[in-house]
Coordinates of C-alpha atoms in Angstrom, one line a residue:
N316 CA 0.1 0.1 0.2
H317 CA 1.0 3.7 -0.7
Y318 CA 1.6 4.0 3.6
G319 CA 4.0 1.6 3.8
Y320 CA 2.4 -0.2 6.7
V321 CA -1.7 0.0 8.1
P322 CA -2.6 3.2 10.1
S323 CA -2.4 1.7 14.2
L324 CA -6.5 2.5 14.2
A325 CA -6.8 3.8 18.4
P326 CA -3.8 7.5 17.8
N327 CA -5.2 8.2 14.5
L328 CA -8.6 7.7 15.7
I329 CA -7.3 10.4 19.6
G330 CA -6.0 12.6 16.6
L331 CA -9.2 12.2 14.5
I332 CA -11.2 13.5 17.9
G333 CA -9.0 15.6 19.6
F334 CA -9.0 17.7 16.3
A335 CA -12.7 17.7 15.5
L336 CA -13.4 20.3 19.2
L337 CA -10.5 22.2 18.8
S338 CA -12.2 22.4 15.1
I339 CA -15.3 23.4 17.2
A340 CA -13.3 25.2 20.2
Q341 CA -11.2 27.6 17.4
L342 CA -14.8 28.6 15.9
A343 CA -16.3 29.5 18.6
L344 CA -13.9 31.1 20.3
A345 CA -13.3 33.4 17.0
V346 CA -17.1 34.6 16.9
Y347 CA -16.9 34.9 21.0
Y348 CA -13.9 37.7 20.6
R349 CA -14.8 38.3 17.2
E350 CA -10.7 37.5 16.2
W351 CA -11.7 37.1 12.9
W352 CA -8.4 36.6 10.8
F353 CA -6.7 35.0 14.1
G354 CA -10.2 32.8 14.2
C355 CA -10.1 31.8 10.5
A356 CA -6.8 30.7 9.8
M357 CA -6.6 28.3 13.2
G358 CA -10.2 27.1 12.5
L359 CA -9.3 26.3 8.4
G360 CA -5.0 25.1 9.9
T361 CA -7.6 22.9 12.4
L362 CA -9.9 21.5 9.8
L363 CA -7.9 20.0 8.0
E364 CA -6.1 17.9 11.2
F365 CA -9.2 17.4 11.2
I366 CA -10.0 15.9 8.0
G367 CA -5.8 14.6 7.7
Y368 CA -7.2 12.5 10.9
L369 CA -10.1 11.3 9.0
T370 CA -9.0 9.8 6.2
R371 CA -7.0 8.0 7.6
V372 CA -8.7 6.4 9.7
L373 CA -11.0 5.6 7.1
S374 CA -7.7 4.7 5.3
Y375 CA -7.4 1.9 8.0
Y376 CA -10.2 0.0 7.3
D377 CA -9.7 0.6 3.1
V378 CA -5.6 0.5 3.4
Y379 CA -5.0 0.3 -0.4
S380 CA -7.2 3.6 -1.4
Y381 CA -5.4 6.1 -2.4
G382 CA -8.0 9.5 -2.7
Y383 CA -7.8 9.0 1.7
F384 CA -4.1 9.1 1.1
I385 CA -3.5 11.7 -1.0
C386 CA -5.7 13.7 0.7
Q387 CA -4.2 13.3 4.2
I388 CA -0.8 13.8 3.5
T389 CA -2.2 17.2 1.6
C390 CA -3.8 18.4 4.7
L391 CA -1.7 17.7 6.9
T392 CA 1.3 18.8 5.0
L393 CA -1.1 22.0 4.8
A394 CA -2.8 22.3 8.0
P395 CA 0.1 24.4 10.7
T396 CA 1.1 27.2 7.0
F397 CA -2.5 27.6 8.2
L398 CA -2.1 28.0 11.9
M399 CA 1.1 30.4 11.0
A400 CA -0.3 32.5 9.3
G401 CA -2.8 33.6 12.5
V402 CA 0.2 33.2 15.1
Y403 CA 1.9 35.1 12.7
N404 CA -0.5 38.7 13.0
M405 CA 0.5 38.7 17.0
L406 CA 3.7 40.5 15.7
G407 CA 2.2 43.2 14.7
K408 CA -0.6 43.7 18.1
L409 CA 2.9 43.2 20.0
V410 CA 5.0 45.6 18.5
I411 CA 1.3 48.6 19.0
V412 CA 1.0 47.1 22.7
H413 CA 5.1 47.8 23.5
G414 CA 5.1 51.5 21.4
L415 CA 5.3 52.1 18.2
D416 CA 9.0 53.1 16.8
L417 CA 9.9 52.1 20.5
V418 CA 10.4 48.4 19.8
S419 CA 9.9 48.3 15.8
K420 CA 11.1 50.7 12.7
L421 CA 8.2 48.4 11.4
K422 CA 4.7 49.7 10.8
P423 CA 2.7 46.6 12.3
A424 CA 1.5 46.1 9.1
T425 CA 4.3 45.1 7.7
Y426 CA 4.9 43.1 9.6
T427 CA 1.5 40.8 7.7
Y428 CA 1.5 41.7 4.5
F429 CA 5.7 40.5 4.9
F430 CA 4.2 36.9 6.2
L431 CA 1.1 36.7 4.2
A432 CA 3.2 36.3 0.9
F433 CA 5.3 34.3 2.6
D434 CA 2.3 31.8 3.4
I435 CA 0.9 32.9 0.6
S436 CA 3.7 31.4 -1.8
C437 CA 4.1 27.9 1.0
I438 CA -0.2 27.5 0.6
A439 CA 0.6 27.4 -3.4
L440 CA 3.8 25.9 -3.7
Q441 CA 2.5 22.8 -1.0
G442 CA -1.0 21.8 -2.4
G443 CA 0.4 22.1 -5.9
G444 CA 2.8 19.8 -4.6
G445 CA -0.5 17.6 -3.0
G446 CA -2.3 18.6 -7.5
I447 CA 0.6 16.4 -9.1
A448 CA 1.1 13.8 -6.7
S449 CA -2.7 13.6 -6.5
G450 CA -2.8 13.0 -10.3
A451 CA 0.5 11.0 -10.4
G452 CA -1.3 7.6 -9.9
E453 CA 0.5 4.5 -10.1
N454 CA 4.0 6.9 -11.2
I455 CA 6.1 6.9 -9.0
S456 CA 8.0 9.8 -10.5
M457 CA 5.4 11.9 -11.0
Y458 CA 4.6 11.0 -7.4
N459 CA 8.1 12.2 -6.9
A460 CA 7.8 14.8 -8.5
G461 CA 5.3 16.4 -6.0
N462 CA 6.7 15.0 -2.9
N463 CA 9.2 18.1 -3.6
V464 CA 7.2 20.9 -4.0
M465 CA 5.7 20.7 -1.2
L466 CA 9.8 20.1 0.2
V467 CA 9.8 23.5 -0.9
G468 CA 6.7 24.8 0.5
I469 CA 7.8 23.5 4.1
I470 CA 12.1 24.3 2.9
L471 CA 9.6 28.1 2.9
Q472 CA 7.4 27.6 5.8
V473 CA 10.4 26.9 7.5
V474 CA 12.6 30.0 6.6
A475 CA 9.5 32.1 7.4
M476 CA 9.3 30.5 10.7
F477 CA 13.4 31.6 12.1
I478 CA 12.3 34.7 10.8
F479 CA 9.5 35.6 12.5
M480 CA 11.1 34.0 15.6
C481 CA 14.0 36.3 15.3
L482 CA 12.2 39.2 15.1
T483 CA 9.4 38.3 18.2
V484 CA 12.6 38.2 19.6
L485 CA 14.4 40.9 18.2
V486 CA 11.1 42.5 20.2
F487 CA 10.9 41.7 23.8
Y488 CA 14.7 42.7 23.6
N489 CA 13.8 46.2 22.9
A490 CA 10.5 45.7 25.2
N491 CA 12.9 45.0 28.3
K492 CA 15.2 47.4 27.3
M493 CA 12.7 50.6 27.4
K494 CA 11.2 49.3 30.1
K495 CA 14.4 49.6 32.2
A496 CA 14.5 52.7 30.9
G497 CA 11.8 53.9 32.3
M498 CA 10.3 54.2 28.7
Y499 CA 6.3 52.6 30.4
P500 CA 4.1 53.5 32.4
T501 CA 4.3 51.9 36.1
R502 CA 1.9 50.3 37.8
E503 CA 1.1 53.0 39.9
D504 CA 0.9 55.0 36.8
L505 CA -1.5 52.8 35.2
A506 CA -3.3 52.3 39.5
A507 CA -3.6 56.2 39.6
E508 CA -4.8 56.4 35.7
G509 CA -8.1 54.5 36.7
L510 CA -6.7 51.9 34.6
L511 CA -5.0 48.6 36.8
D512 CA -7.0 47.8 39.9
L513 CA -4.2 47.9 42.8
H514 CA -4.2 48.8 46.5
I515 CA -1.5 51.0 46.3
N516 CA 0.2 54.0 48.8
P517 CA -2.3 57.0 48.2
S518 CA 0.9 59.2 48.9
A519 CA 2.6 57.3 46.4
K520 CA 3.3 59.5 43.2
P521 CA 3.1 58.0 40.2
Q522 CA 6.1 59.0 37.3
R523 CA 4.0 59.6 34.5
R524 CA 7.5 59.6 32.1
Y525 CA 6.4 57.8 29.9
H526 CA 6.9 57.4 26.0
P527 CA 3.9 59.3 24.6
N528 CA 4.1 57.1 21.7
V529 CA 2.9 54.6 24.6
S530 CA -0.7 53.8 25.2
P531 CA -1.5 53.3 29.1
V532 CA -4.8 50.8 27.7
L533 CA -2.8 49.0 25.5
Y534 CA -0.2 48.6 27.4
G535 CA -2.0 47.6 30.4
I536 CA -2.9 44.0 29.7
T537 CA 1.0 43.2 30.2
Y538 CA 0.2 43.5 33.3
E539 CA -2.7 40.7 33.4
K540 CA -2.8 37.4 35.5
R541 CA -2.3 35.6 31.5
W542 CA 0.0 37.9 30.2
K543 CA 2.9 35.4 31.0
P544 CA 0.8 32.6 30.5
T545 CA 0.0 33.4 27.4
V546 CA 3.4 34.5 25.6
I547 CA 5.0 31.4 26.8
A548 CA 1.8 29.0 25.8
F549 CA 2.5 30.7 22.4
A550 CA 6.7 30.2 21.7
I551 CA 5.6 26.6 23.4
A552 CA 3.4 26.8 20.3
V553 CA 5.2 27.6 18.0
L554 CA 8.5 25.8 18.8
L555 CA 5.9 22.5 18.4
I556 CA 4.7 23.6 15.2
F557 CA 8.2 24.0 14.0
T558 CA 9.8 20.5 15.3
R559 CA 7.0 19.8 13.2
C560 CA 8.2 21.6 9.8
M561 CA 11.7 20.2 10.4
Y562 CA 11.0 16.0 11.0
R563 CA 8.2 16.3 7.4
V564 CA 11.8 18.6 5.8
V565 CA 13.0 15.4 6.8
E566 CA 10.1 13.1 6.0
L567 CA 9.4 14.4 2.6
A568 CA 13.4 14.6 1.8
Q569 CA 13.7 11.3 2.2
G570 CA 11.9 10.8 -1.2
W571 CA 8.2 7.9 -2.0
G572 CA 9.3 5.1 0.2
G573 CA 11.8 6.5 2.7
Y574 CA 12.2 5.6 6.5
L575 CA 10.1 8.6 8.2
M576 CA 7.5 8.6 5.4
E577 CA 6.6 4.0 5.9
T578 CA 7.2 4.8 10.1
E579 CA 4.1 5.2 11.7
P580 CA 5.5 5.7 14.9
Y581 CA 7.6 9.0 13.9
F582 CA 4.4 10.4 12.5
L583 CA 1.8 10.2 15.6
V584 CA 4.6 11.6 17.5
L585 CA 7.0 14.5 16.0
D586 CA 3.6 15.9 13.3
G587 CA 0.0 15.0 15.1
L588 CA 1.1 15.1 18.7
M589 CA 3.3 18.4 18.4
I590 CA 0.1 20.3 16.5
L591 CA -2.9 18.7 18.3
I592 CA -0.3 19.9 22.4
A593 CA 0.6 23.3 19.8
L594 CA -3.6 24.1 19.5
I595 CA -4.0 23.0 22.5
L596 CA -2.8 26.1 25.0
I597 CA -3.9 28.0 21.6
S598 CA -7.3 26.8 22.4
I599 CA -6.7 27.6 26.6
Y600 CA -4.2 31.2 26.2
H601 CA -6.2 32.7 23.1
P602 CA -5.1 36.4 22.5

C-alpha cells in the first residue's frame, strides 16, 4: 500500500476526535471574541488536521485507497501553514502594545504583509505539490515531483518561521530595554489613571514620564495575570509547530518509500502530537 504500513486505528482516532473538538473550539472562540483573522486561520488549519485524520482512520479500513492517502498527506502538510498565518498576525499586535518606534522601526501592517506573502507562497507550493501527487497514480516519478514541490513549500515555511521567531525575540528584547529605561507606565501610573485596580499607597506619586507613543490602555495588558502564561504558551506552540515542520522537511527529503514516511510512530509523535499540543495551548490561552 501507499503508506508502507497500516495506519493504527487508536492513535489516529484520538487525533480525529481531538482535532474535531479543537475545530469547534477555535471557531467558537473566533465568534465570541470577534477575532476573525486569527480565528479563521486557526479554524481552517484545525479543520484540515481533522480531515487529515479522518482519512487516516478511513485508510485503516481501506489501506489501498490512493484517494485517502493523498487527502491525508495534503491536508496534514497544509494545515500548519494556516495555523502560522494566525500566529504571524500576533507580531504586529505585540509591536502596537509595546509602542510604535520603540520596539520596531517597521509598521505593524508590514509584518502582516510580509508573512502573508510567505504564507500564500507556502500554500501555493504545498497545495500544488499535493495536486501533482494526486494525479500521479502509480507513476512514482510524478509522485516524487509533487513531493519535491511540497518539500520546497515546507522549507519556505521553516524559513518564514525562523524569521518570525527572530523578529519576535527582537521585539521582546527591545521592550525589555525600553522598560529598564523607564519608557513604559508602571503599575502605579496605571492605577493612578484608573486603568489598573491596585491597592497602592495614596501618597505614592506616579512617574507619568512614559513615552508618548505608548498607550497606557494597551500596555496595561502586560500587567494582566494571563499575559506571561499566554506569551509562554504561544512560544511553546510555535516551537512545537517548528519541530513538526523540520520533521516534515526530513521526511519529504527522503522521498517516496523513505524510512520516516513508512514509520508511523515518528509521524504520530513529531507531526500529530506536536500540532495537537500546540492547538490545545493556543485554545486555552487564546489571544
